[in-house]
PDB file of C-alpha atoms in Angstrom:
ATOM      1  CA  MET A   1     -85.223  37.792  -8.457  1.00 59.00           C
ATOM      2  CA  ALA A   2     -89.357  39.371  -8.568  1.00 47.00           C
ATOM      3  CA  THR A   3     -91.552  37.748 -10.351  1.00 48.00           C
ATOM      4  CA  ALA A   4     -95.116  39.322 -11.389  1.00 47.00           C
ATOM      5  CA  SER A   5     -96.974  38.885 -14.403  1.00 52.00           C
ATOM      6  CA  GLN A   6     -97.813  42.180 -15.519  1.00 57.00           C
ATOM      7  CA  THR A   7     -99.811  42.216 -19.520  1.00 52.00           C
ATOM      8  CA  GLU A   8    -101.483  44.670 -21.669  1.00 50.00           C
ATOM      9  CA  PRO A   9    -103.490  45.166 -24.252  1.00 43.00           C
ATOM     10  CA  SER A  10    -102.989  42.412 -26.717  1.00 42.00           C
ATOM     11  CA  THR A  11    -104.410  44.410 -29.628  1.00 43.00           C
ATOM     12  CA  TYR A  12    -101.089  46.027 -31.347  1.00 45.00           C
ATOM     13  CA  VAL A  13    -101.852  50.457 -31.601  1.00 53.00           C
ATOM     14  CA  SER A  14     -98.879  51.751 -34.507  1.00 61.00           C
ATOM     15  CA  GLN A  15     -97.556  55.218 -33.390  1.00 79.00           C
ATOM     16  CA  TYR A  16     -96.980  57.311 -35.927  1.00 89.00           C
ATOM     17  CA  TYR A  17     -96.199  60.512 -36.614  1.00 93.00           C
ATOM     18  CA  GLU A  18     -96.275  62.383 -40.554  1.00 94.00           C
ATOM     19  CA  THR A  19     -93.975  65.181 -39.591  1.00 94.00           C
ATOM     20  CA  LEU A  20     -92.052  66.970 -36.839  1.00 91.00           C
ATOM     21  CA  GLY A  21     -93.118  70.481 -36.325  1.00 89.00           C
ATOM     22  CA  ALA A  22     -89.491  71.444 -36.122  1.00 91.00           C
ATOM     23  CA  LEU A  23     -85.867  68.988 -34.689  1.00 94.00           C
ATOM     24  CA  PRO A  24     -84.564  68.442 -31.614  1.00 92.00           C
ATOM     25  CA  LYS A  25     -82.466  71.045 -31.552  1.00 93.00           C
ATOM     26  CA  ALA A  26     -78.955  68.810 -30.778  1.00 94.00           C
ATOM     27  CA  LEU A  27     -79.924  67.008 -33.679  1.00 96.00           C
ATOM     28  CA  THR A  28     -79.897  70.367 -36.125  1.00 96.00           C
ATOM     29  CA  ASP A  29     -75.935  71.316 -35.137  1.00 97.00           C
ATOM     30  CA  LEU A  30     -74.612  68.290 -35.406  1.00 98.00           C
ATOM     31  CA  LEU A  31     -76.316  68.378 -38.816  1.00 98.00           C
ATOM     32  CA  THR A  32     -75.874  71.209 -39.812  1.00 98.00           C
ATOM     33  CA  SER A  33     -72.169  71.233 -38.677  1.00 98.00           C
ATOM     34  CA  TYR A  34     -70.647  67.084 -39.158  1.00 98.00           C
ATOM     35  CA  SER A  35     -73.308  66.337 -42.248  1.00 98.00           C
ATOM     36  CA  SER A  36     -72.999  69.295 -43.378  1.00 98.00           C
ATOM     37  CA  ILE A  37     -76.940  70.027 -44.228  1.00 98.00           C
ATOM     38  CA  PRO A  38     -78.823  72.800 -44.617  1.00 98.00           C
ATOM     39  CA  LYS A  39     -80.879  73.566 -41.911  1.00 96.00           C
ATOM     40  CA  ASP A  40     -83.739  75.019 -44.906  1.00 97.00           C
ATOM     41  CA  ASP A  41     -82.873  70.079 -46.038  1.00 98.00           C
ATOM     42  CA  GLN A  42     -83.646  68.627 -43.278  1.00 98.00           C
ATOM     43  CA  LEU A  43     -86.753  68.056 -41.312  1.00 97.00           C
ATOM     44  CA  GLN A  44     -87.606  66.947 -45.015  1.00 97.00           C
ATOM     45  CA  HIS A  45     -84.136  64.643 -45.383  1.00 98.00           C
ATOM     46  CA  VAL A  46     -85.380  62.780 -41.972  1.00 98.00           C
ATOM     47  CA  VAL A  47     -88.936  62.581 -42.665  1.00 98.00           C
ATOM     48  CA  LYS A  48     -87.615  60.884 -46.155  1.00 98.00           C
ATOM     49  CA  LEU A  49     -85.047  58.093 -44.665  1.00 98.00           C
ATOM     50  CA  ARG A  50     -87.586  58.507 -41.761  1.00 97.00           C
ATOM     51  CA  ASN A  51     -90.510  56.780 -43.592  1.00 97.00           C
ATOM     52  CA  GLU A  52     -87.722  54.754 -45.511  1.00 97.00           C
ATOM     53  CA  ALA A  53     -86.788  52.873 -42.572  1.00 97.00           C
ATOM     54  CA  TYR A  54     -90.914  52.600 -41.401  1.00 95.00           C
ATOM     55  CA  ALA A  55     -91.382  50.591 -44.111  1.00 94.00           C
ATOM     56  CA  CYS A  56     -88.705  48.037 -43.568  1.00 93.00           C
ATOM     57  CA  PHE A  57     -88.775  48.837 -39.711  1.00 91.00           C
ATOM     58  CA  PRO A  58     -92.843  49.783 -38.431  1.00 89.00           C
ATOM     59  CA  TYR A  59     -90.933  49.760 -35.023  1.00 88.00           C
ATOM     60  CA  PRO A  60     -92.757  52.663 -33.067  1.00 87.00           C
ATOM     61  CA  CYS A  61     -89.069  54.519 -31.737  1.00 90.00           C
ATOM     62  CA  ILE A  62     -89.640  54.510 -35.775  1.00 94.00           C
ATOM     63  CA  GLY A  63     -92.597  56.073 -36.692  1.00 94.00           C
ATOM     64  CA  THR A  64     -92.719  58.708 -33.273  1.00 93.00           C
ATOM     65  CA  PHE A  65     -89.094  60.303 -34.700  1.00 95.00           C
ATOM     66  CA  ARG A  66     -87.169  58.611 -31.034  1.00 93.00           C
ATOM     67  CA  PHE A  67     -84.747  57.365 -32.218  1.00 94.00           C
ATOM     68  CA  LEU A  68     -83.487  61.021 -33.819  1.00 95.00           C
ATOM     69  CA  GLU A  69     -82.912  61.382 -29.750  1.00 94.00           C
ATOM     70  CA  PHE A  70     -78.912  60.750 -27.973  1.00 97.00           C
ATOM     71  CA  ASP A  71     -79.734  58.618 -25.702  1.00 97.00           C
ATOM     72  CA  LEU A  72     -75.970  58.215 -24.903  1.00 98.00           C
ATOM     73  CA  ALA A  73     -75.333  61.758 -24.498  1.00 98.00           C
ATOM     74  CA  ALA A  74     -78.206  61.739 -22.375  1.00 97.00           C
ATOM     75  CA  HIS A  75     -76.888  59.280 -19.512  1.00 98.00           C
ATOM     76  CA  TYR A  76     -75.876  59.833 -16.168  1.00 97.00           C
ATOM     77  CA  ALA A  77     -71.880  58.033 -17.523  1.00 98.00           C
ATOM     78  CA  TYR A  78     -71.358  60.172 -20.645  1.00 98.00           C
ATOM     79  CA  GLN A  79     -69.028  62.489 -20.315  1.00 98.00           C
ATOM     80  CA  GLU A  80     -66.880  61.204 -17.946  1.00 98.00           C
ATOM     81  CA  HIS A  81     -66.913  57.564 -18.197  1.00 98.00           C
ATOM     82  CA  VAL A  82     -67.654  57.575 -22.271  1.00 98.00           C
ATOM     83  CA  LEU A  83     -66.441  60.577 -23.535  1.00 98.00           C
ATOM     84  CA  SER A  84     -63.483  62.001 -22.276  1.00 98.00           C
ATOM     85  CA  PRO A  85     -61.431  59.037 -22.120  1.00 98.00           C
ATOM     86  CA  LEU A  86     -62.598  58.397 -25.987  1.00 98.00           C
ATOM     87  CA  LYS A  87     -61.261  61.677 -26.374  1.00 97.00           C
ATOM     88  CA  GLN A  88     -58.379  61.264 -25.027  1.00 95.00           C
ATOM     89  CA  PRO A  89     -55.277  61.528 -27.573  1.00 93.00           C
ATOM     90  CA  PRO A  90     -53.116  57.879 -27.052  1.00 90.00           C
ATOM     91  CA  SER A  91     -50.494  57.681 -24.978  1.00 88.00           C
ATOM     92  CA  ASP A  92     -47.384  55.180 -23.983  1.00 85.00           C
ATOM     93  CA  GLY A  93     -48.110  52.441 -21.962  1.00 82.00           C
ATOM     94  CA  THR A  94     -51.949  53.075 -21.077  1.00 88.00           C
ATOM     95  CA  ILE A  95     -54.701  50.281 -23.315  1.00 93.00           C
ATOM     96  CA  GLU A  96     -56.326  52.315 -25.968  1.00 96.00           C
ATOM     97  CA  PRO A  97     -60.267  52.754 -25.630  1.00 98.00           C
ATOM     98  CA  LEU A  98     -62.749  50.865 -27.872  1.00 98.00           C
ATOM     99  CA  PHE A  99     -66.396  51.360 -28.011  1.00 98.00           C
ATOM    100  CA  LEU A 100     -68.492  49.903 -29.438  1.00 98.00           C
ATOM    101  CA  ASP A 101     -72.375  51.301 -29.556  1.00 98.00           C
ATOM    102  CA  LEU A 102     -74.426  47.100 -29.870  1.00 97.00           C
ATOM    103  CA  GLY A 103     -77.494  47.687 -31.865  1.00 95.00           C
ATOM    104  CA  THR A 104     -77.095  50.840 -33.382  1.00 97.00           C
ATOM    105  CA  CYS A 105     -79.455  51.980 -35.229  1.00 97.00           C
ATOM    106  CA  PHE A 106     -79.237  54.825 -37.299  1.00 97.00           C
ATOM    107  CA  GLY A 107     -76.614  55.378 -35.656  1.00 98.00           C
ATOM    108  CA  GLN A 108     -76.681  58.409 -34.272  1.00 98.00           C
ATOM    109  CA  ASP A 109     -75.395  57.550 -30.524  1.00 98.00           C
ATOM    110  CA  LEU A 110     -71.706  57.049 -32.531  1.00 98.00           C
ATOM    111  CA  ARG A 111     -72.260  59.935 -34.394  1.00 98.00           C
ATOM    112  CA  LYS A 112     -72.930  61.636 -31.850  1.00 98.00           C
ATOM    113  CA  LEU A 113     -69.421  61.005 -30.312  1.00 98.00           C
ATOM    114  CA  VAL A 114     -67.941  62.033 -33.048  1.00 98.00           C
ATOM    115  CA  TYR A 115     -69.397  65.663 -33.081  1.00 98.00           C
ATOM    116  CA  ASP A 116     -68.064  65.132 -29.163  1.00 98.00           C
ATOM    117  CA  GLY A 117     -64.964  64.847 -30.353  1.00 98.00           C
ATOM    118  CA  ALA A 118     -63.668  61.137 -29.738  1.00 98.00           C
ATOM    119  CA  LEU A 119     -61.500  59.587 -32.174  1.00 97.00           C
ATOM    120  CA  THR A 120     -63.095  57.694 -34.696  1.00 97.00           C
ATOM    121  CA  ASN A 121     -60.719  54.486 -35.244  1.00 97.00           C
ATOM    122  CA  ARG A 122     -62.051  54.092 -31.288  1.00 98.00           C
ATOM    123  CA  LEU A 123     -65.100  54.359 -32.642  1.00 98.00           C
ATOM    124  CA  TRP A 124     -66.895  50.534 -33.735  1.00 98.00           C
ATOM    125  CA  ALA A 125     -71.479  49.868 -34.263  1.00 98.00           C
ATOM    126  CA  SER A 126     -73.237  46.787 -34.791  1.00 97.00           C
ATOM    127  CA  ASP A 127     -76.776  45.879 -36.000  1.00 95.00           C
ATOM    128  CA  ILE A 128     -78.233  42.868 -36.585  1.00 92.00           C
ATOM    129  CA  GLU A 129     -80.174  44.478 -39.819  1.00 93.00           C
ATOM    130  CA  PRO A 130     -78.172  46.118 -42.337  1.00 94.00           C
ATOM    131  CA  LYS A 131     -80.990  48.911 -43.690  1.00 96.00           C
ATOM    132  CA  PHE A 132     -80.100  50.698 -40.371  1.00 97.00           C
ATOM    133  CA  ILE A 133     -76.394  50.819 -41.300  1.00 97.00           C
ATOM    134  CA  GLU A 134     -76.635  52.420 -44.715  1.00 97.00           C
ATOM    135  CA  LEU A 135     -79.690  54.898 -43.834  1.00 98.00           C
ATOM    136  CA  GLY A 136     -76.600  56.239 -41.610  1.00 98.00           C
ATOM    137  CA  PHE A 137     -75.003  56.715 -43.990  1.00 98.00           C
ATOM    138  CA  LYS A 138     -77.861  58.652 -45.958  1.00 98.00           C
ATOM    139  CA  MET A 139     -79.547  59.706 -42.798  1.00 98.00           C
ATOM    140  CA  PHE A 140     -75.625  61.523 -41.119  1.00 98.00           C
ATOM    141  CA  ASN A 141     -73.798  62.304 -45.154  1.00 98.00           C
ATOM    142  CA  ASP A 142     -70.645  60.568 -43.715  1.00 97.00           C
ATOM    143  CA  GLU A 143     -69.152  58.049 -45.621  1.00 95.00           C
ATOM    144  CA  ASP A 144     -66.338  60.026 -45.227  1.00 95.00           C
ATOM    145  CA  LYS A 145     -65.724  60.423 -42.170  1.00 96.00           C
ATOM    146  CA  LEU A 146     -66.459  56.876 -40.658  1.00 97.00           C
ATOM    147  CA  PRO A 147     -64.647  53.971 -41.988  1.00 96.00           C
ATOM    148  CA  ARG A 148     -67.425  51.739 -42.641  1.00 95.00           C
ATOM    149  CA  SER A 149     -65.656  48.419 -41.461  1.00 96.00           C
ATOM    150  CA  HIS A 150     -66.357  49.512 -38.269  1.00 97.00           C
ATOM    151  CA  PHE A 151     -70.299  48.529 -38.700  1.00 97.00           C
ATOM    152  CA  LEU A 152     -70.642  45.043 -37.913  1.00 95.00           C
ATOM    153  CA  CYS A 153     -73.668  43.745 -39.636  1.00 91.00           C
ATOM    154  CA  PRO A 154     -75.337  40.551 -38.988  1.00 87.00           C
ATOM    155  CA  GLY A 155     -74.809  41.345 -35.169  1.00 88.00           C
ATOM    156  CA  ASN A 156     -76.413  38.837 -33.186  1.00 87.00           C
ATOM    157  CA  LEU A 157     -76.952  38.854 -30.121  1.00 90.00           C
ATOM    158  CA  LEU A 158     -78.028  35.049 -29.244  1.00 87.00           C
ATOM    159  CA  SER A 159     -76.035  33.789 -32.178  1.00 83.00           C
ATOM    160  CA  ASP A 160     -72.125  31.637 -31.592  1.00 80.00           C
ATOM    161  CA  SER A 161     -72.711  31.408 -35.842  1.00 80.00           C
ATOM    162  CA  SER A 162     -69.652  31.469 -36.920  1.00 78.00           C
ATOM    163  CA  GLU A 163     -70.382  34.014 -39.970  1.00 78.00           C
ATOM    164  CA  ASP A 164     -71.934  36.824 -36.543  1.00 84.00           C
ATOM    165  CA  LYS A 165     -69.884  39.525 -37.229  1.00 89.00           C
ATOM    166  CA  LEU A 166     -69.091  40.328 -33.156  1.00 93.00           C
ATOM    167  CA  LYS A 167     -66.875  37.837 -32.556  1.00 92.00           C
ATOM    168  CA  GLY A 168     -64.126  40.185 -34.034  1.00 93.00           C
ATOM    169  CA  LEU A 169     -64.989  42.491 -31.116  1.00 96.00           C
ATOM    170  CA  ASP A 170     -64.016  39.648 -28.392  1.00 96.00           C
ATOM    171  CA  ASP A 171     -61.995  40.547 -25.990  1.00 97.00           C
ATOM    172  CA  ARG A 172     -61.620  43.833 -26.927  1.00 98.00           C
ATOM    173  CA  VAL A 173     -63.740  46.075 -26.065  1.00 98.00           C
ATOM    174  CA  THR A 174     -63.707  49.545 -22.978  1.00 98.00           C
ATOM    175  CA  ILE A 175     -67.238  50.580 -23.381  1.00 98.00           C
ATOM    176  CA  LEU A 176     -70.564  48.419 -24.716  1.00 98.00           C
ATOM    177  CA  HIS A 177     -73.067  51.172 -24.937  1.00 98.00           C
ATOM    178  CA  MET A 178     -76.770  49.209 -25.215  1.00 98.00           C
ATOM    179  CA  THR A 179     -79.727  51.094 -25.201  1.00 97.00           C
ATOM    180  CA  ALA A 180     -83.541  50.088 -25.634  1.00 94.00           C
ATOM    181  CA  VAL A 181     -82.444  46.441 -26.198  1.00 95.00           C
ATOM    182  CA  PHE A 182     -82.184  44.154 -23.439  1.00 95.00           C
ATOM    183  CA  HIS A 183     -86.276  44.708 -22.570  1.00 91.00           C
ATOM    184  CA  LEU A 184     -86.476  42.545 -25.479  1.00 88.00           C
ATOM    185  CA  PHE A 185     -85.766  39.684 -24.433  1.00 91.00           C
ATOM    186  CA  SER A 186     -86.844  37.532 -21.878  1.00 90.00           C
ATOM    187  CA  LEU A 187     -85.544  37.108 -18.864  1.00 94.00           C
ATOM    188  CA  ASP A 188     -83.567  33.538 -19.344  1.00 94.00           C
ATOM    189  CA  GLY A 189     -83.235  35.196 -23.317  1.00 94.00           C
ATOM    190  CA  GLN A 190     -80.934  38.685 -21.506  1.00 96.00           C
ATOM    191  CA  LYS A 191     -78.519  36.219 -19.194  1.00 97.00           C
ATOM    192  CA  THR A 192     -77.698  35.123 -22.819  1.00 96.00           C
ATOM    193  CA  VAL A 193     -76.883  38.839 -24.056  1.00 97.00           C
ATOM    194  CA  ALA A 194     -75.447  39.468 -20.524  1.00 98.00           C
ATOM    195  CA  ASP A 195     -73.534  36.724 -21.117  1.00 97.00           C
ATOM    196  CA  ARG A 196     -72.073  37.561 -25.031  1.00 96.00           C
ATOM    197  CA  CYS A 197     -72.457  41.340 -23.641  1.00 97.00           C
ATOM    198  CA  LEU A 198     -69.030  40.034 -21.123  1.00 98.00           C
ATOM    199  CA  ARG A 199     -67.360  38.045 -23.334  1.00 96.00           C
ATOM    200  CA  LEU A 200     -66.475  40.962 -25.654  1.00 97.00           C
ATOM    201  CA  LEU A 201     -65.163  42.885 -23.022  1.00 98.00           C
ATOM    202  CA  ARG A 202     -61.710  43.251 -22.522  1.00 98.00           C
ATOM    203  CA  LYS A 203     -60.221  41.098 -20.013  1.00 98.00           C
ATOM    204  CA  ASP A 204     -56.213  42.342 -19.620  1.00 96.00           C
ATOM    205  CA  THR A 205     -56.816  46.563 -18.975  1.00 96.00           C
ATOM    206  CA  GLY A 206     -55.822  45.589 -15.384  1.00 94.00           C
ATOM    207  CA  GLY A 207     -59.133  47.668 -14.006  1.00 96.00           C
ATOM    208  CA  PRO A 208     -62.605  47.737 -14.791  1.00 98.00           C
ATOM    209  CA  VAL A 209     -64.666  47.570 -18.030  1.00 98.00           C
ATOM    210  CA  LEU A 210     -68.090  49.009 -18.704  1.00 98.00           C
ATOM    211  CA  VAL A 211     -70.902  48.274 -20.275  1.00 98.00           C
ATOM    212  CA  LEU A 212     -73.840  50.862 -19.757  1.00 98.00           C
ATOM    213  CA  GLY A 213     -77.097  52.083 -21.664  1.00 98.00           C
ATOM    214  CA  ALA A 214     -80.598  52.910 -20.627  1.00 98.00           C
ATOM    215  CA  GLN A 215     -84.585  50.642 -21.056  1.00 96.00           C
ATOM    216  CA  VAL A 216     -87.817  49.924 -20.390  1.00 93.00           C
ATOM    217  CA  GLY A 217     -87.902  48.561 -16.498  1.00 95.00           C
ATOM    218  CA  SER A 218     -89.858  48.789 -14.502  1.00 94.00           C
ATOM    219  CA  THR A 219     -90.939  50.193 -10.351  1.00 95.00           C
ATOM    220  CA  VAL A 220     -92.090  46.773 -10.209  1.00 93.00           C
ATOM    221  CA  PRO A 221     -90.920  43.993 -11.944  1.00 94.00           C
ATOM    222  CA  GLY A 222     -91.378  41.361 -13.933  1.00 92.00           C
ATOM    223  CA  PRO A 223     -91.999  39.771 -17.407  1.00 88.00           C
ATOM    224  CA  PHE A 224     -94.400  42.289 -18.964  1.00 81.00           C
ATOM    225  CA  GLN A 225     -95.849  40.856 -21.568  1.00 72.00           C
ATOM    226  CA  ARG A 226     -96.823  43.544 -24.807  1.00 64.00           C
ATOM    227  CA  ARG A 227     -98.506  42.129 -28.205  1.00 61.00           C
ATOM    228  CA  ASN A 228     -95.967  44.508 -30.689  1.00 58.00           C
ATOM    229  CA  VAL A 229     -96.091  44.950 -34.878  1.00 55.00           C
ATOM    230  CA  SER A 230     -95.506  41.121 -36.138  1.00 55.00           C
ATOM    231  CA  GLN A 231     -98.391  39.676 -32.957  1.00 53.00           C
ATOM    232  CA  GLU A 232     -94.674  38.461 -31.404  1.00 57.00           C
ATOM    233  CA  TYR A 233     -94.390  39.215 -27.238  1.00 50.00           C
ATOM    234  CA  SER A 234     -92.592  42.413 -27.085  1.00 54.00           C
ATOM    235  CA  HIS A 235     -90.753  44.187 -23.402  1.00 56.00           C
ATOM    236  CA  LYS A 236     -90.661  40.747 -22.487  1.00 82.00           C
ATOM    237  CA  TYR A 237     -88.594  41.130 -18.890  1.00 92.00           C
ATOM    238  CA  ARG A 238     -88.453  45.044 -17.309  1.00 94.00           C
ATOM    239  CA  HIS A 239     -86.382  45.413 -14.425  1.00 96.00           C
ATOM    240  CA  ASN A 240     -85.691  47.538 -11.264  1.00 97.00           C
ATOM    241  CA  GLU A 241     -82.065  48.616  -9.563  1.00 98.00           C
ATOM    242  CA  GLN A 242     -83.021  45.292  -7.337  1.00 98.00           C
ATOM    243  CA  THR A 243     -83.986  42.559 -10.387  1.00 98.00           C
ATOM    244  CA  TRP A 244     -81.210  43.908 -12.263  1.00 98.00           C
ATOM    245  CA  GLU A 245     -78.184  43.593 -10.062  1.00 98.00           C
ATOM    246  CA  GLU A 246     -80.029  40.142  -9.822  1.00 98.00           C
ATOM    247  CA  MET A 247     -79.167  39.595 -12.942  1.00 98.00           C
ATOM    248  CA  TRP A 248     -75.612  39.962 -13.148  1.00 98.00           C
ATOM    249  CA  GLN A 249     -74.595  38.371 -10.786  1.00 98.00           C
ATOM    250  CA  GLU A 250     -76.081  35.305 -11.433  1.00 98.00           C
ATOM    251  CA  VAL A 251     -74.566  35.682 -15.095  1.00 98.00           C
ATOM    252  CA  CYS A 252     -71.105  36.222 -13.381  1.00 98.00           C
ATOM    253  CA  GLY A 253     -71.076  34.244 -11.138  1.00 96.00           C
ATOM    254  CA  GLY A 254     -71.669  31.171 -13.432  1.00 95.00           C
ATOM    255  CA  GLN A 255     -69.403  28.419 -14.078  1.00 95.00           C
ATOM    256  CA  ARG A 256     -68.586  29.970 -17.733  1.00 95.00           C
ATOM    257  CA  TRP A 257     -67.368  32.991 -15.482  1.00 97.00           C
ATOM    258  CA  GLU A 258     -66.129  30.635 -12.062  1.00 95.00           C
ATOM    259  CA  GLY A 259     -62.146  32.181 -11.097  1.00 94.00           C
ATOM    260  CA  LYS A 260     -62.106  35.127 -14.310  1.00 97.00           C
ATOM    261  CA  ILE A 261     -64.122  38.204 -13.117  1.00 98.00           C
ATOM    262  CA  LYS A 262     -62.973  39.739  -9.019  1.00 97.00           C
ATOM    263  CA  SER A 263     -65.041  42.511  -9.010  1.00 97.00           C
ATOM    264  CA  LEU A 264     -68.915  43.512 -10.358  1.00 98.00           C
ATOM    265  CA  ASN A 265     -70.281  46.838 -10.394  1.00 98.00           C
ATOM    266  CA  VAL A 266     -73.931  47.409 -10.661  1.00 98.00           C
ATOM    267  CA  LYS A 267     -75.054  50.669 -10.543  1.00 98.00           C
ATOM    268  CA  SER A 268     -79.050  51.558 -12.566  1.00 98.00           C
ATOM    269  CA  LYS A 269     -81.689  54.496 -11.502  1.00 98.00           C
ATOM    270  CA  LEU A 270     -85.056  53.958 -12.700  1.00 98.00           C
ATOM    271  CA  PHE A 271     -86.577  57.618 -14.331  1.00 97.00           C
ATOM    272  CA  LYS A 272     -90.011  59.104 -15.518  1.00 96.00           C
ATOM    273  CA  ARG A 273     -89.436  60.068 -18.886  1.00 93.00           C
ATOM    274  CA  SER A 274     -90.993  63.119 -20.760  1.00 91.00           C
ATOM    275  CA  LYS A 275     -91.108  66.192 -22.584  1.00 86.00           C
ATOM    276  CA  LYS A 276     -90.449  70.202 -22.000  1.00 84.00           C
ATOM    277  CA  GLU A 277     -90.231  72.506 -23.829  1.00 79.00           C
ATOM    278  CA  VAL A 278     -86.607  75.172 -23.587  1.00 76.00           C
ATOM    279  CA  ILE A 279     -86.035  78.409 -24.699  1.00 74.00           C
ATOM    280  CA  GLY A 280     -83.246  78.487 -26.926  1.00 68.00           C
ATOM    281  CA  SER A 281     -83.859  74.084 -27.327  1.00 65.00           C
ATOM    282  CA  GLY A 282     -86.823  73.655 -28.562  1.00 69.00           C
ATOM    283  CA  GLU A 283     -88.833  69.964 -26.883  1.00 78.00           C
ATOM    284  CA  VAL A 284     -86.465  68.583 -24.935  1.00 84.00           C
ATOM    285  CA  THR A 285     -86.518  65.081 -23.281  1.00 90.00           C
ATOM    286  CA  VAL A 286     -86.123  66.028 -18.655  1.00 92.00           C
ATOM    287  CA  PHE A 287     -86.034  62.822 -16.234  1.00 94.00           C
ATOM    288  CA  THR A 288     -87.863  62.729 -13.545  1.00 95.00           C
ATOM    289  CA  GLU A 289     -88.692  60.623 -10.441  1.00 95.00           C
ATOM    290  CA  PRO A 290     -90.729  57.962 -11.489  1.00 94.00           C
ATOM    291  CA  ASP A 291     -94.687  58.201 -10.065  1.00 93.00           C
ATOM    292  CA  PRO A 292     -94.861  54.419  -6.895  1.00 91.00           C
ATOM    293  CA  GLY A 293     -95.765  51.644  -9.264  1.00 90.00           C
ATOM    294  CA  SER A 294     -95.226  53.089 -12.888  1.00 91.00           C
ATOM    295  CA  ASN A 295     -94.778  50.027 -14.970  1.00 88.00           C
ATOM    296  CA  MET A 296     -92.635  51.699 -17.449  1.00 90.00           C
ATOM    297  CA  VAL A 297     -90.060  53.914 -17.192  1.00 95.00           C
ATOM    298  CA  TRP A 298     -86.343  54.793 -18.465  1.00 97.00           C
ATOM    299  CA  GLN A 299     -83.944  52.927 -16.630  1.00 98.00           C
ATOM    300  CA  MET A 300     -80.382  53.860 -17.049  1.00 98.00           C
ATOM    301  CA  PHE A 301     -77.341  51.313 -16.196  1.00 98.00           C
ATOM    302  CA  GLU A 302     -73.705  51.613 -15.667  1.00 98.00           C
ATOM    303  CA  VAL A 303     -72.005  48.039 -15.097  1.00 98.00           C
ATOM    304  CA  TRP A 304     -68.865  48.343 -14.089  1.00 98.00           C
ATOM    305  CA  VAL A 305     -66.427  44.490 -14.244  1.00 98.00           C
ATOM    306  CA  THR A 306     -63.379  43.958 -13.589  1.00 98.00           C
ATOM    307  CA  PHE A 307     -61.623  40.582 -14.812  1.00 98.00           C
ATOM    308  CA  SER A 308     -59.198  38.488 -12.502  1.00 95.00           C
TER     309      SER A 308
END
C-alpha cells in the first residue's frame, strides 16, 4: 500500500459563510413537500439551525453549508442499489432490507430517502453527537414521521463498549451508508472502522450486502496531515482505487473473518467535485474526471460482501 506523506499548512482557517443566496432546489423541494415549511421561511430556518450547529461543531462542512447537499442521492449506485430495494414492498420468502446511515449529521440523506419513497421502518441512522439528531428533527420538522428509536446515539465506530448504541444493529444491516467518515481516521483507524462495518452487516442473506458512500481521496494516496479547528490532524489517510481495495482485502482476510466471507467486490471512482449553475435548479454539484496528481478528490465507493 502506498505510503506517500503529504502535509497541508498547519494554520487552520475556518470556512464560514454568513448565509446563502439561495438554497439548493432539491432541498427546497424537500422542505416544502416533506417538512411543510413555506418557501419564504426556508432560508432563515436553515441559517438559524446551521448557526446553532456551528456554535457547537465549527466544521467546514457546517460553516459552508456543505451539509445541505444530498451526497447519498448523488452516488452513482443510489437508484439501483439503495432506493429501489428500500421502496419495494415486503414479500414472503425474501429478507427485508435494513439501511443504516453512519455519521448521519443532520440526517439529510435519510430524509431524502423518505422523500423519495423508501419505507421508513427500514431506515436507521447513527451519529456520535446527540446534538445533530436533535437539530435534524428541527431542520426537517418531522417528529411525527420518523421514530426516534431508529436514531442511535452515541454510535462510536471505534468503541466496543456495551453502552454503544450500534450494537443493537449487529448482523442486521443490508445497506450501510458512510459519507465523509473514513477520511477522518488514520489507516489503522480505517481498518478498525471497516471491521466494525462488517460486524454490522447481515450474514444470512445468501447474497451480497452493501457498504457504500464517499470520502476525500487522492490520486496520490497516503498519509495526509491537515490541522482542523481543534488543532488536531484530520483527513489522516486518503485512498485511490487501489489502496481502498487493498485495505478491504486486508481486513476481510484477517483472523476474525477467516472462513466467514465467501466473496468481496470493492469498487470506487475518483472525481473532481465542482459547482455549476443549472437553469431551474440553481447551483448544483457536478462530478468530472480528476486532475492528474490532485491530492484532494472525491471518492465514491461500493463494497459488496457475501458471507459464507
